[in-house]
mmCIF file of C-alpha atoms in Angstrom:
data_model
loop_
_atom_site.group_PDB
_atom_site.id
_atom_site.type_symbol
_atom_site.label_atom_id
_atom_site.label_comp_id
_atom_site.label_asym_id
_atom_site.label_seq_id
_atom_site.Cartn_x
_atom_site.Cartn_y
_atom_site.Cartn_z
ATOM 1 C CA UNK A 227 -19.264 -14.758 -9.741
ATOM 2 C CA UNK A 228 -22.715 -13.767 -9.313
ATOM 3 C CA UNK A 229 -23.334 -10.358 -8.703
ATOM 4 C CA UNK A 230 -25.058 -10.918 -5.266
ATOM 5 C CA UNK A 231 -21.341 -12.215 -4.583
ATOM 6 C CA UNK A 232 -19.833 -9.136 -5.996
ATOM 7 C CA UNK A 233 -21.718 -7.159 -3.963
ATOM 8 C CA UNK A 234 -20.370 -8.904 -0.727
ATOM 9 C CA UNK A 235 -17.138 -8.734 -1.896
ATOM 10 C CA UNK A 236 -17.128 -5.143 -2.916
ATOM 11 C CA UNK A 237 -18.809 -4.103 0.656
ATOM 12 C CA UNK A 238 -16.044 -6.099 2.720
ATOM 13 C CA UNK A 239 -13.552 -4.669 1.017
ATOM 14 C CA UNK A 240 -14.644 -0.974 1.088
ATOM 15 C CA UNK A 241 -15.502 -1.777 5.062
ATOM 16 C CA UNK A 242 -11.769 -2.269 5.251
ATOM 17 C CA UNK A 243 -10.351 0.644 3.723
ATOM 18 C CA UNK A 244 -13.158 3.029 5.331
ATOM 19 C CA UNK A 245 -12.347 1.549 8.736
ATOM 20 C CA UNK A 246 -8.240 1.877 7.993
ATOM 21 C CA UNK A 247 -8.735 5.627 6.238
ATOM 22 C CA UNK A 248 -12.390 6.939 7.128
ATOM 23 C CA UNK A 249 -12.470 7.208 2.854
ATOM 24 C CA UNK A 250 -12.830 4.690 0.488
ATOM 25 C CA UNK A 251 -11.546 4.892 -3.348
ATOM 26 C CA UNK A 252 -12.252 2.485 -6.569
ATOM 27 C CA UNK A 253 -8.461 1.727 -6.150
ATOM 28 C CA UNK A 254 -8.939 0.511 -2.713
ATOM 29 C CA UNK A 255 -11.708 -2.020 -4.124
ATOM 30 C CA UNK A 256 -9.696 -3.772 -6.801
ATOM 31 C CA UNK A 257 -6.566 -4.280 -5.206
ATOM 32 C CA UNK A 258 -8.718 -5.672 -2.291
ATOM 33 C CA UNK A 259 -10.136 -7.273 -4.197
ATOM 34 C CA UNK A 260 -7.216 -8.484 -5.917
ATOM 35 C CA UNK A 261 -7.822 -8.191 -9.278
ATOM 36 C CA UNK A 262 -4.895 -5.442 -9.807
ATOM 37 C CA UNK A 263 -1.352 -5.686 -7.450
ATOM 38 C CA UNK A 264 -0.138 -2.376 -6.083
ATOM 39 C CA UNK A 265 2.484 -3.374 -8.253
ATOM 40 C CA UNK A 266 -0.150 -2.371 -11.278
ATOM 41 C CA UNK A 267 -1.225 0.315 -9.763
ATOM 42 C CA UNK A 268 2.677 2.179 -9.778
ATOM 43 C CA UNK A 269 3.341 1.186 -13.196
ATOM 44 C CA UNK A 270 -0.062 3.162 -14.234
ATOM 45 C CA UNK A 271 0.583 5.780 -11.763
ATOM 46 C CA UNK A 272 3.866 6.617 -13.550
ATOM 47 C CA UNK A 273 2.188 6.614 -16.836
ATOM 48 C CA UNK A 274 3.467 3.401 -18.367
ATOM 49 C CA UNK A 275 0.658 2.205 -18.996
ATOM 50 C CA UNK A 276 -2.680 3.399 -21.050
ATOM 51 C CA UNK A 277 -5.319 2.306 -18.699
ATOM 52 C CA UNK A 278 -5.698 0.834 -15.435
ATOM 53 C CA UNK A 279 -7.937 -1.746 -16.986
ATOM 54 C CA UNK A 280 -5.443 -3.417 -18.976
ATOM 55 C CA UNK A 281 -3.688 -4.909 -16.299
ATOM 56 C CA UNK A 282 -6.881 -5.513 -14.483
ATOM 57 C CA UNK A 283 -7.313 -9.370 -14.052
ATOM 58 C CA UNK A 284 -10.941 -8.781 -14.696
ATOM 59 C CA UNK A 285 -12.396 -7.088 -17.826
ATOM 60 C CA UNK A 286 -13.728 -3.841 -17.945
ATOM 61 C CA UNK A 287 -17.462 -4.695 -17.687
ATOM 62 C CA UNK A 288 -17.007 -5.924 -14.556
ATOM 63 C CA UNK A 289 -14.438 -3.006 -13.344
ATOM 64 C CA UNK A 290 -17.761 -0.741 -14.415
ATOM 65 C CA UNK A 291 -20.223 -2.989 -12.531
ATOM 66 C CA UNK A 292 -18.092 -2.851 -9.451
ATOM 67 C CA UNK A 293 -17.888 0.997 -9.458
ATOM 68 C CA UNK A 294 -21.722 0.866 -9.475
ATOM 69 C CA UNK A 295 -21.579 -1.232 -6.821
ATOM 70 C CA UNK A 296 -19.252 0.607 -4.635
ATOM 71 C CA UNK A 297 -21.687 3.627 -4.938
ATOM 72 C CA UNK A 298 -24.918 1.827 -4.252
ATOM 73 C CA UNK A 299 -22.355 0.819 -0.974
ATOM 74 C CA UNK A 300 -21.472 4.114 -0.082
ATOM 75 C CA UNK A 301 -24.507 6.183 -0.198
ATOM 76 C CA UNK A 302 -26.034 3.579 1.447
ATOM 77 C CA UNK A 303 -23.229 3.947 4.365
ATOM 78 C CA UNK A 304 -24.208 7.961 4.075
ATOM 79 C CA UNK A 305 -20.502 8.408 2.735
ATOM 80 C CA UNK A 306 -19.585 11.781 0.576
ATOM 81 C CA UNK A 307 -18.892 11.578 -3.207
ATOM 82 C CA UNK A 308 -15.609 13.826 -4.072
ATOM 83 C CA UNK A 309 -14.686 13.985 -8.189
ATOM 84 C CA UNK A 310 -11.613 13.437 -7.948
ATOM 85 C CA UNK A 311 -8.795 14.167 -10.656
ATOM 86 C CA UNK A 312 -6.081 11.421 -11.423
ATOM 87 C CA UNK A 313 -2.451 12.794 -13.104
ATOM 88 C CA UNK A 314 0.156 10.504 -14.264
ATOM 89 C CA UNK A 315 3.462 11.620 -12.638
ATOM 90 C CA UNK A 316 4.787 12.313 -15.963
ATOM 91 C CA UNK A 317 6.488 15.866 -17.522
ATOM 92 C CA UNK A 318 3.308 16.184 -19.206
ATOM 93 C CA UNK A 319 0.843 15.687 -16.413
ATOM 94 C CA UNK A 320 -1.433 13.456 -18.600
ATOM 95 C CA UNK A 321 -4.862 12.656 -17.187
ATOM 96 C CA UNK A 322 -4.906 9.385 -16.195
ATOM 97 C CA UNK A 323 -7.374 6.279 -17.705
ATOM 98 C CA UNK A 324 -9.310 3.676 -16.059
ATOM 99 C CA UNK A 325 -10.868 2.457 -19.489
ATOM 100 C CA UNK A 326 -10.606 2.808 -22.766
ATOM 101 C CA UNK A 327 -14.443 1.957 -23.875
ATOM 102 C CA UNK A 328 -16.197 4.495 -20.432
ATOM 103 C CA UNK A 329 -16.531 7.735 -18.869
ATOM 104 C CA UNK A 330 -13.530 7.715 -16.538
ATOM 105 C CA UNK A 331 -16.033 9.854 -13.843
ATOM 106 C CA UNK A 332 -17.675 6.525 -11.749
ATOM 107 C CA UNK A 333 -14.212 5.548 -11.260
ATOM 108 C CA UNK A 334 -12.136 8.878 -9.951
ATOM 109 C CA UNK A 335 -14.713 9.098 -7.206
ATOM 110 C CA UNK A 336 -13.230 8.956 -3.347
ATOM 111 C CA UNK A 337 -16.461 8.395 -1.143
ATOM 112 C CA UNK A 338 -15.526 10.169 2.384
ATOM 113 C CA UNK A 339 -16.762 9.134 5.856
ATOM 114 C CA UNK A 340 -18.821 11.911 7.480
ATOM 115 C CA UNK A 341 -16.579 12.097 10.514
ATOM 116 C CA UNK A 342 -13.782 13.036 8.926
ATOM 117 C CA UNK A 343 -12.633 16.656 9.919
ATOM 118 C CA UNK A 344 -13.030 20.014 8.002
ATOM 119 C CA UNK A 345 -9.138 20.275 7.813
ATOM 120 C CA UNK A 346 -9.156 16.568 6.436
ATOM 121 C CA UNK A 347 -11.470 16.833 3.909
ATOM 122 C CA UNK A 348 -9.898 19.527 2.330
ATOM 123 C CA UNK A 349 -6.728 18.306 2.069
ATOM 124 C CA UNK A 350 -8.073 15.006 0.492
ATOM 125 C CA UNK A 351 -10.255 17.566 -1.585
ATOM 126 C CA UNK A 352 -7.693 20.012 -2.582
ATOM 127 C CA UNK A 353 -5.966 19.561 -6.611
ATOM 128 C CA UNK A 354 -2.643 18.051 -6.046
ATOM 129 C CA UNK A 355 -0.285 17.702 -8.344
ATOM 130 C CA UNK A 356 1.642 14.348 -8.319
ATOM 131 C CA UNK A 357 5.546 13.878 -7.689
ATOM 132 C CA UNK A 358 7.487 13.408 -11.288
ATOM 133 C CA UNK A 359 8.578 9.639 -10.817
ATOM 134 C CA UNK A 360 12.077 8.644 -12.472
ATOM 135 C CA UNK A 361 12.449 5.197 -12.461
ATOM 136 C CA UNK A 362 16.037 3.610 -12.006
ATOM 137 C CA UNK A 363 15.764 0.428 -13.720
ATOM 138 C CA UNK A 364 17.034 -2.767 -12.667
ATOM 139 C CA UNK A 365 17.654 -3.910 -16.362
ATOM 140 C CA UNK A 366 19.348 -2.441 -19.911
ATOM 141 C CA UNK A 367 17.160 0.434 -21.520
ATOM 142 C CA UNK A 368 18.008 2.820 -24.491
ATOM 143 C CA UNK A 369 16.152 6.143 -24.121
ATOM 144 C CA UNK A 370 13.985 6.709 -26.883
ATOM 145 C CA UNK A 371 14.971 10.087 -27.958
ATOM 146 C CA UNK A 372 18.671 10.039 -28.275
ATOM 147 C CA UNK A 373 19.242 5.812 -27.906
ATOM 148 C CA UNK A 374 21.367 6.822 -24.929
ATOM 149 C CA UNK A 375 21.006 5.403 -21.252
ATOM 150 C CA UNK A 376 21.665 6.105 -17.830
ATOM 151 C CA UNK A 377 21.019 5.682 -14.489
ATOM 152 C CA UNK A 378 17.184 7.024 -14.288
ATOM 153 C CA UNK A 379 14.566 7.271 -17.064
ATOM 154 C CA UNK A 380 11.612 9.554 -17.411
ATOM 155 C CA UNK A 381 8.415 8.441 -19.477
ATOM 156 C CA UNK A 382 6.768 10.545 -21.674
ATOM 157 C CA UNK A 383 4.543 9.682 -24.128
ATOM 158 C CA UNK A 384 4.343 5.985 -23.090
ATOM 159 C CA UNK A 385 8.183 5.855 -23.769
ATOM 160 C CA UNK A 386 11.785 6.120 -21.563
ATOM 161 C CA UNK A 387 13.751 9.153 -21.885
ATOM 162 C CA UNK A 388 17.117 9.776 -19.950
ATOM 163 C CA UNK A 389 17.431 12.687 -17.411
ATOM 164 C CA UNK A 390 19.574 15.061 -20.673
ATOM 165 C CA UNK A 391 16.457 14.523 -22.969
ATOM 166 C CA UNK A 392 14.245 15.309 -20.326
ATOM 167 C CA UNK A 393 15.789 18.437 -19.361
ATOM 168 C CA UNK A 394 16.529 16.926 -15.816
ATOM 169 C CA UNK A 395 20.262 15.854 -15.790
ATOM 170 C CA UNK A 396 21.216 18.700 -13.621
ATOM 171 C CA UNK A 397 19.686 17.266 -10.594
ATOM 172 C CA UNK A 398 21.526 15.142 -8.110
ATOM 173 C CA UNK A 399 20.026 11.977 -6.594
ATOM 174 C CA UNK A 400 19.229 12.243 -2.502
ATOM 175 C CA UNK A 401 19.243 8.737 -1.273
ATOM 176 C CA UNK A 402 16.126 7.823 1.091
ATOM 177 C CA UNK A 403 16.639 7.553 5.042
ATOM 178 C CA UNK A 404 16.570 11.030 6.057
ATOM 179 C CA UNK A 405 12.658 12.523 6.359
ATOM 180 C CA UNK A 406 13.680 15.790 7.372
ATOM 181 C CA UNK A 407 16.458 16.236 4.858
ATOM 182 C CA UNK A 408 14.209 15.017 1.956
ATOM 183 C CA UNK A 409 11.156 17.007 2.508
ATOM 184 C CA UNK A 410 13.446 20.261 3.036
ATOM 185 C CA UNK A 411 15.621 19.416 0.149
ATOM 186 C CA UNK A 412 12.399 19.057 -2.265
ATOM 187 C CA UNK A 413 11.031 22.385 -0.505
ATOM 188 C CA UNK A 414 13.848 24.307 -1.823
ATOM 189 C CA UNK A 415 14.206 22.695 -4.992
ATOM 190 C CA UNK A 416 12.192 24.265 -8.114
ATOM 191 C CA UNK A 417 12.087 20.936 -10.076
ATOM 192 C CA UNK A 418 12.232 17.516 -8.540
ATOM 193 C CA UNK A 419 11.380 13.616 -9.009
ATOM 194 C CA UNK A 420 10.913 10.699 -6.834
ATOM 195 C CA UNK A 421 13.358 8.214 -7.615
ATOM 196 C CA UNK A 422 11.679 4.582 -7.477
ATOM 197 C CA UNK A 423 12.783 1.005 -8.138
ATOM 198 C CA UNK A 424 11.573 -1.768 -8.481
ATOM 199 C CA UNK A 425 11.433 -4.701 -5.787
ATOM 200 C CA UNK A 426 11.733 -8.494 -7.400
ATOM 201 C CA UNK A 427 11.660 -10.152 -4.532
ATOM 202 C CA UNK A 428 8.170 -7.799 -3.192
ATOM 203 C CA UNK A 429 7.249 -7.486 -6.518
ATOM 204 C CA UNK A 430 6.652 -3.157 -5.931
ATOM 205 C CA UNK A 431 8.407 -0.459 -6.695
ATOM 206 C CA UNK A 432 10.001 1.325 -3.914
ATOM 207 C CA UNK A 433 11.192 5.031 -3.583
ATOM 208 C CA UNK A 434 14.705 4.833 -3.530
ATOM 209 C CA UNK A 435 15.647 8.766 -3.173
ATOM 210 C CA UNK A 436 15.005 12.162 -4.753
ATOM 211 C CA UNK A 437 16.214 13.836 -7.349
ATOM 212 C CA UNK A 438 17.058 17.368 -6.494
ATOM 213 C CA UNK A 439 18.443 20.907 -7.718
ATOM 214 C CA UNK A 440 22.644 20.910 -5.809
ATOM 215 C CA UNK A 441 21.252 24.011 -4.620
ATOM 216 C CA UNK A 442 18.524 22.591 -2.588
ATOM 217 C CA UNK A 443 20.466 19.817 -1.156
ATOM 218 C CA UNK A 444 23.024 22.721 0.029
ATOM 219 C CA UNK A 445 20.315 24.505 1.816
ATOM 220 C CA UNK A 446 18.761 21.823 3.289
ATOM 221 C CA UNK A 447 21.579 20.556 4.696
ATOM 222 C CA UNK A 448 21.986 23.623 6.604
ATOM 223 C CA UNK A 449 18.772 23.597 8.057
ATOM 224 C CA UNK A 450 19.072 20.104 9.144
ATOM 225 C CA UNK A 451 22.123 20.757 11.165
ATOM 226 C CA UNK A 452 20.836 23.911 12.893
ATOM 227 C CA UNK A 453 17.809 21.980 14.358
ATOM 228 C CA UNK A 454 19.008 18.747 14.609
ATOM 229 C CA UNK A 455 19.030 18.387 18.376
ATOM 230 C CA UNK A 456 14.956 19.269 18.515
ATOM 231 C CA UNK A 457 14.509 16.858 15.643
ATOM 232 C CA UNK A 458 16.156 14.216 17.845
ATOM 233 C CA UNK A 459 13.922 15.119 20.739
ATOM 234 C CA UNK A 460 10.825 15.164 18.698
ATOM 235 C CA UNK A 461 11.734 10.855 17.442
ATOM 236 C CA UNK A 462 12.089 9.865 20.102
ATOM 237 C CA UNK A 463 8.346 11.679 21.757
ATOM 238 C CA UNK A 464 7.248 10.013 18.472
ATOM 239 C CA UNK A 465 8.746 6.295 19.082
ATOM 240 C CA UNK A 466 7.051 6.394 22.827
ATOM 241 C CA UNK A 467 3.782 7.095 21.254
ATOM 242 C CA UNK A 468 4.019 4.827 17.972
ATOM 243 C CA UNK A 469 4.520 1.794 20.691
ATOM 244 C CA UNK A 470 1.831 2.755 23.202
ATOM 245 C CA UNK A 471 -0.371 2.424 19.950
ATOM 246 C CA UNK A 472 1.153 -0.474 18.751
ATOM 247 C CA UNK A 473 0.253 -1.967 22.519
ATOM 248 C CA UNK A 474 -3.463 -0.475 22.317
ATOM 249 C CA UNK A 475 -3.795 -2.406 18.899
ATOM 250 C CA UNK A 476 -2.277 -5.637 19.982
ATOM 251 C CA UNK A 477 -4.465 -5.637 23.035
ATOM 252 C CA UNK A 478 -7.734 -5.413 20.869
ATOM 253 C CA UNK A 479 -6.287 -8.001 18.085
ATOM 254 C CA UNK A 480 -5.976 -10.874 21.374
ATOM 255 C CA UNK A 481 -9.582 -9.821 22.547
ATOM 256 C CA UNK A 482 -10.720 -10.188 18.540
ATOM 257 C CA UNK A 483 -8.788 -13.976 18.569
ATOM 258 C CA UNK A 484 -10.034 -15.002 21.792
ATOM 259 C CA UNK A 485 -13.446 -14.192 20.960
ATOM 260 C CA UNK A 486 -13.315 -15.930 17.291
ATOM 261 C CA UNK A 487 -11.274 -18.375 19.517
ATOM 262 C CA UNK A 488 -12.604 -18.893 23.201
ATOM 263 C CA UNK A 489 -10.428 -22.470 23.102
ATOM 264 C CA UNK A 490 -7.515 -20.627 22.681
ATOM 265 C CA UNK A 491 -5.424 -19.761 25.644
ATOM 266 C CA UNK A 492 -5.201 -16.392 26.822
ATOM 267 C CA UNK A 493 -1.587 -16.165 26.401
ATOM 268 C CA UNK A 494 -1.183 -17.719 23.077
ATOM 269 C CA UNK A 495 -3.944 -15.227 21.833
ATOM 270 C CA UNK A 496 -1.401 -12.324 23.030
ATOM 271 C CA UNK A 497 1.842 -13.562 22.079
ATOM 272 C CA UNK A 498 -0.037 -14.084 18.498
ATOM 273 C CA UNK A 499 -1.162 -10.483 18.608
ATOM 274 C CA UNK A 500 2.028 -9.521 19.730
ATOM 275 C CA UNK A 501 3.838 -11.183 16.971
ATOM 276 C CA UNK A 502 1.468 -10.374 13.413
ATOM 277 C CA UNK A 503 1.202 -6.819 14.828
ATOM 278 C CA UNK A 504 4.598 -6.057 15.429
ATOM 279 C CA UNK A 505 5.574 -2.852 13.365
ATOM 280 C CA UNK A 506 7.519 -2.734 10.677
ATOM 281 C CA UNK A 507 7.198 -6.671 10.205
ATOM 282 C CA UNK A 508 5.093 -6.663 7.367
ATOM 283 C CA UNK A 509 2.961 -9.812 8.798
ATOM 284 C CA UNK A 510 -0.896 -10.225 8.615
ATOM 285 C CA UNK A 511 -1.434 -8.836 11.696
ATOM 286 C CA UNK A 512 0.024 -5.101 9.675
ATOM 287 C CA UNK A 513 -2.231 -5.309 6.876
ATOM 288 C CA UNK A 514 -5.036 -2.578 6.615
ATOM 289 C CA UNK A 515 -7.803 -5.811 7.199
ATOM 290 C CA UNK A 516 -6.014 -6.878 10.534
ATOM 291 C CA UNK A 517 -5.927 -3.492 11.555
ATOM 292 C CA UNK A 518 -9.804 -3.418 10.990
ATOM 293 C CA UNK A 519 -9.982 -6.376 12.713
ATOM 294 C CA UNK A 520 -11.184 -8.326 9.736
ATOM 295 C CA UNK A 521 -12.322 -11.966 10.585
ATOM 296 C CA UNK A 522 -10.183 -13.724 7.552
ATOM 297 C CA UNK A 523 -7.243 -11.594 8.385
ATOM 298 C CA UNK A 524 -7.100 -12.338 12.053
ATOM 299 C CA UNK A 525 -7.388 -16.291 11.044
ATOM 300 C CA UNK A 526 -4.630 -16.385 9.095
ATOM 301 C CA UNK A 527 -2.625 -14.799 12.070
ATOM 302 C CA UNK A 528 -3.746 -17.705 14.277
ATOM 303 C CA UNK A 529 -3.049 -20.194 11.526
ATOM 304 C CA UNK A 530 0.514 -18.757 10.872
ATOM 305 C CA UNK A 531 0.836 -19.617 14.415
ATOM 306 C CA UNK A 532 -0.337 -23.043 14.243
ATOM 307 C CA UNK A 533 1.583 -23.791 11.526
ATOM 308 C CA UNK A 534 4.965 -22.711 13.163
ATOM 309 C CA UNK A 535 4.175 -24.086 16.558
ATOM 310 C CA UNK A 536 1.842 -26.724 16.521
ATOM 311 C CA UNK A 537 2.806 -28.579 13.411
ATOM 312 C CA UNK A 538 5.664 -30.181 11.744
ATOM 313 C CA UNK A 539 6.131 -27.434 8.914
ATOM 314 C CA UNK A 540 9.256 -25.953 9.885
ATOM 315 C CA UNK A 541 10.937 -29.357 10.614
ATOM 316 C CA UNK A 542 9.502 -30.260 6.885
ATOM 317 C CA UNK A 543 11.233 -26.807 5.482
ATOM 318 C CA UNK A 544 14.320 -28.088 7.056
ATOM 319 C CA UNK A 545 14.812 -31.332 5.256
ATOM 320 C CA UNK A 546 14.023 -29.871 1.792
ATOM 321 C CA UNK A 547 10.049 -30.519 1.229
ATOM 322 C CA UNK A 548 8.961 -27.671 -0.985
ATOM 323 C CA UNK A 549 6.960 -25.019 0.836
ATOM 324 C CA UNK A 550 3.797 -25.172 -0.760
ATOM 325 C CA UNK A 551 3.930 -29.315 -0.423
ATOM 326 C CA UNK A 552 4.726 -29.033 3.204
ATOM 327 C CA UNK A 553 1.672 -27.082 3.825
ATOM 328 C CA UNK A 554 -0.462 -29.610 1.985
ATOM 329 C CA UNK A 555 0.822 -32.122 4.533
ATOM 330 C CA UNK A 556 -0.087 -29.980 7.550
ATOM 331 C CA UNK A 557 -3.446 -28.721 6.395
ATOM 332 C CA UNK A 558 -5.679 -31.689 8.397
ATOM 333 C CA UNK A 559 -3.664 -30.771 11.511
ATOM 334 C CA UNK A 560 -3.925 -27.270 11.083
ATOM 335 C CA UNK A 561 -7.655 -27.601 10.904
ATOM 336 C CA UNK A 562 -7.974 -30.219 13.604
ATOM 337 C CA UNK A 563 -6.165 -27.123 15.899
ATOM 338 C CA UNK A 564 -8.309 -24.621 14.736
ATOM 339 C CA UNK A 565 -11.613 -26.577 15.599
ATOM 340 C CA UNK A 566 -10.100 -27.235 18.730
ATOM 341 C CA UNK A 567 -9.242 -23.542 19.425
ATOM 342 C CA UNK A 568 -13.311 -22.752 18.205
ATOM 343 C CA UNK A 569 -14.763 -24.358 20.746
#
């Protein structure tokens, strides 16, 4: 790729998070990029791996040339430069690589918008210290201290320990599902851990829980049930306004199609928004580049469409074609539809 290319790449992709977030991290870039899954991103989160770079699909050369390009970007765009520190979330809080051969420093910067608030910027600015992640794993491990296993393991030192060796084993585990109870719970409690596990089928890891002191959990418990009936109150103020935006947002994603798409007809273009944008759905029209109203990421919305309604794909599905065959045998009509919606 030339770097010209790069460049354009690097800029749309930055556009998007800045747009979704008002800041704009090296992290943000590559996985828009798609040379790292937020899948790699976990795994060196957690500290289980040296540096980001070597799961990087690109080498680190480039990684270091799109850095510089992401800052040539962003003070262009007038956009603040913030250092800022990266900690595995592992017992020994381990600064966290990007590279093995570079200075980590063009890499840990988070380039803010300018109309972000004072209160925003210092949270974003502020030292945090990240969760301690146990990982429940989905297959056999030993720990690496005692040859022991168990339900949860802790890295340290690049290597699985179980909850005894880690001093840990007097926690209980919290299962997710209840916000309030969670954040109170790890409030009280003195040492915690975020429980994650990992998804096959998503191919992420997912929090499953907490890990808490009994203590904690007691405590919080109590507080939940004294305020419960405000906390109900308070969901459902919050539903009513999560769906007026979720209307606002679907009524700018139709005007976006049926201006990339005059052909199309007004109510197809909303029942398309209404359908990639739905919450919770994890379609397209959810992504942080629909939500910016990116031009690729409101196509493939129409072409899902299409492709379900205008096409013989599902039909195909049904009698056993393999998916990725069936859509090389509806890509001329797909494209004959979308010229037809163009003009």
């Amino acid at each position: 790729m030339s770097k010209p290319n790069l460049a354009r790449r690097v800029a749309d992709a930055a556009e998007i998070a800045l747009t979704a977030r008002k800041y704009v991290t090296f992290i943000d870039v590559v996985t828009g990029l798609r040379w790292l899954h937020s899948r790699h991103v976990d795994i060196w989160r957690q500290g289980r791996a040296a540096t980001l770079s070597e799961l990087a699909s690109v080498d680190e050369e480039r990684l270091l040339t799109t850095a510089g390009l992401l800052k040539e970007w962003a003070l262009a765009k007038g956009l603040k430069p913030v250092d800022t520190p990266y900690v595995a979330g592992t017992r020994d809080r381990r600064e966290l690589r990007f590279t093995a051969g570079h200075g980590q420093e063009p890499f840990r910067v988070h380039w803010l918008s300018p109309d972000l608030s004072e209160a925003r910027v210092r949270r974003l600015t502020e030292p945090k210290v990240p969760d301690l992640v146990a990982v429940a794993p989905i297959n056999e491990w030993t720990c690496a201290s005692c040859g022991d296993t168990g339900p949860y393991l802790i890295m340290e030192d690049d290597q699985p320990h179980c909850l005894t060796c880690a001093d840990m084993d007097h926690l209980v585990f919290l299962p997710s599902g209840d916000a309030a109870l969670s954040r109170r719970a790890k409030q009280q409690s003195g040492l915690s851990a975020v429980v994650v596990r990992y998804n096959r089928r998503r191919k992420v890891y997912q929090r499953a829980g907490l890990l808490v002191e009994e203590a904690a959990l007691a405590a919080a418990e109590e507080r939940c049930l004294a305020d419960e009936e405000v906390r109900l109150r308070r969901r459902e103020r919050d539903r009513v306004r999560r769906t007026e935006q979720d209307v606002e947002f679907q009524a700018r994603m139709a005007a976006e199609i049926a201006r990339l798409f005059p052909g199309c007809p007004e109510q197809r273009a909303q029942e398309i928004a209404e359908h990639a944008g739905q919450r919770g759905s994890g379609r397209v029209g959810r992504t942080a580049a629909a939500r910016a109203l990116d031009e690729n990421a409101i196509t493939l919305a129409v072409i899902a469409s299409i492709r379900h309604l205008d096409t013989d794909y599902d039909r195909l599905l049904m009698s056993g074609v393999p998916r990725m065959e069936a859509r090389d045998m509806i890509r001329e009509s797909i494209e004959r539809k979308l010229e037809e919606f163009r003009r």
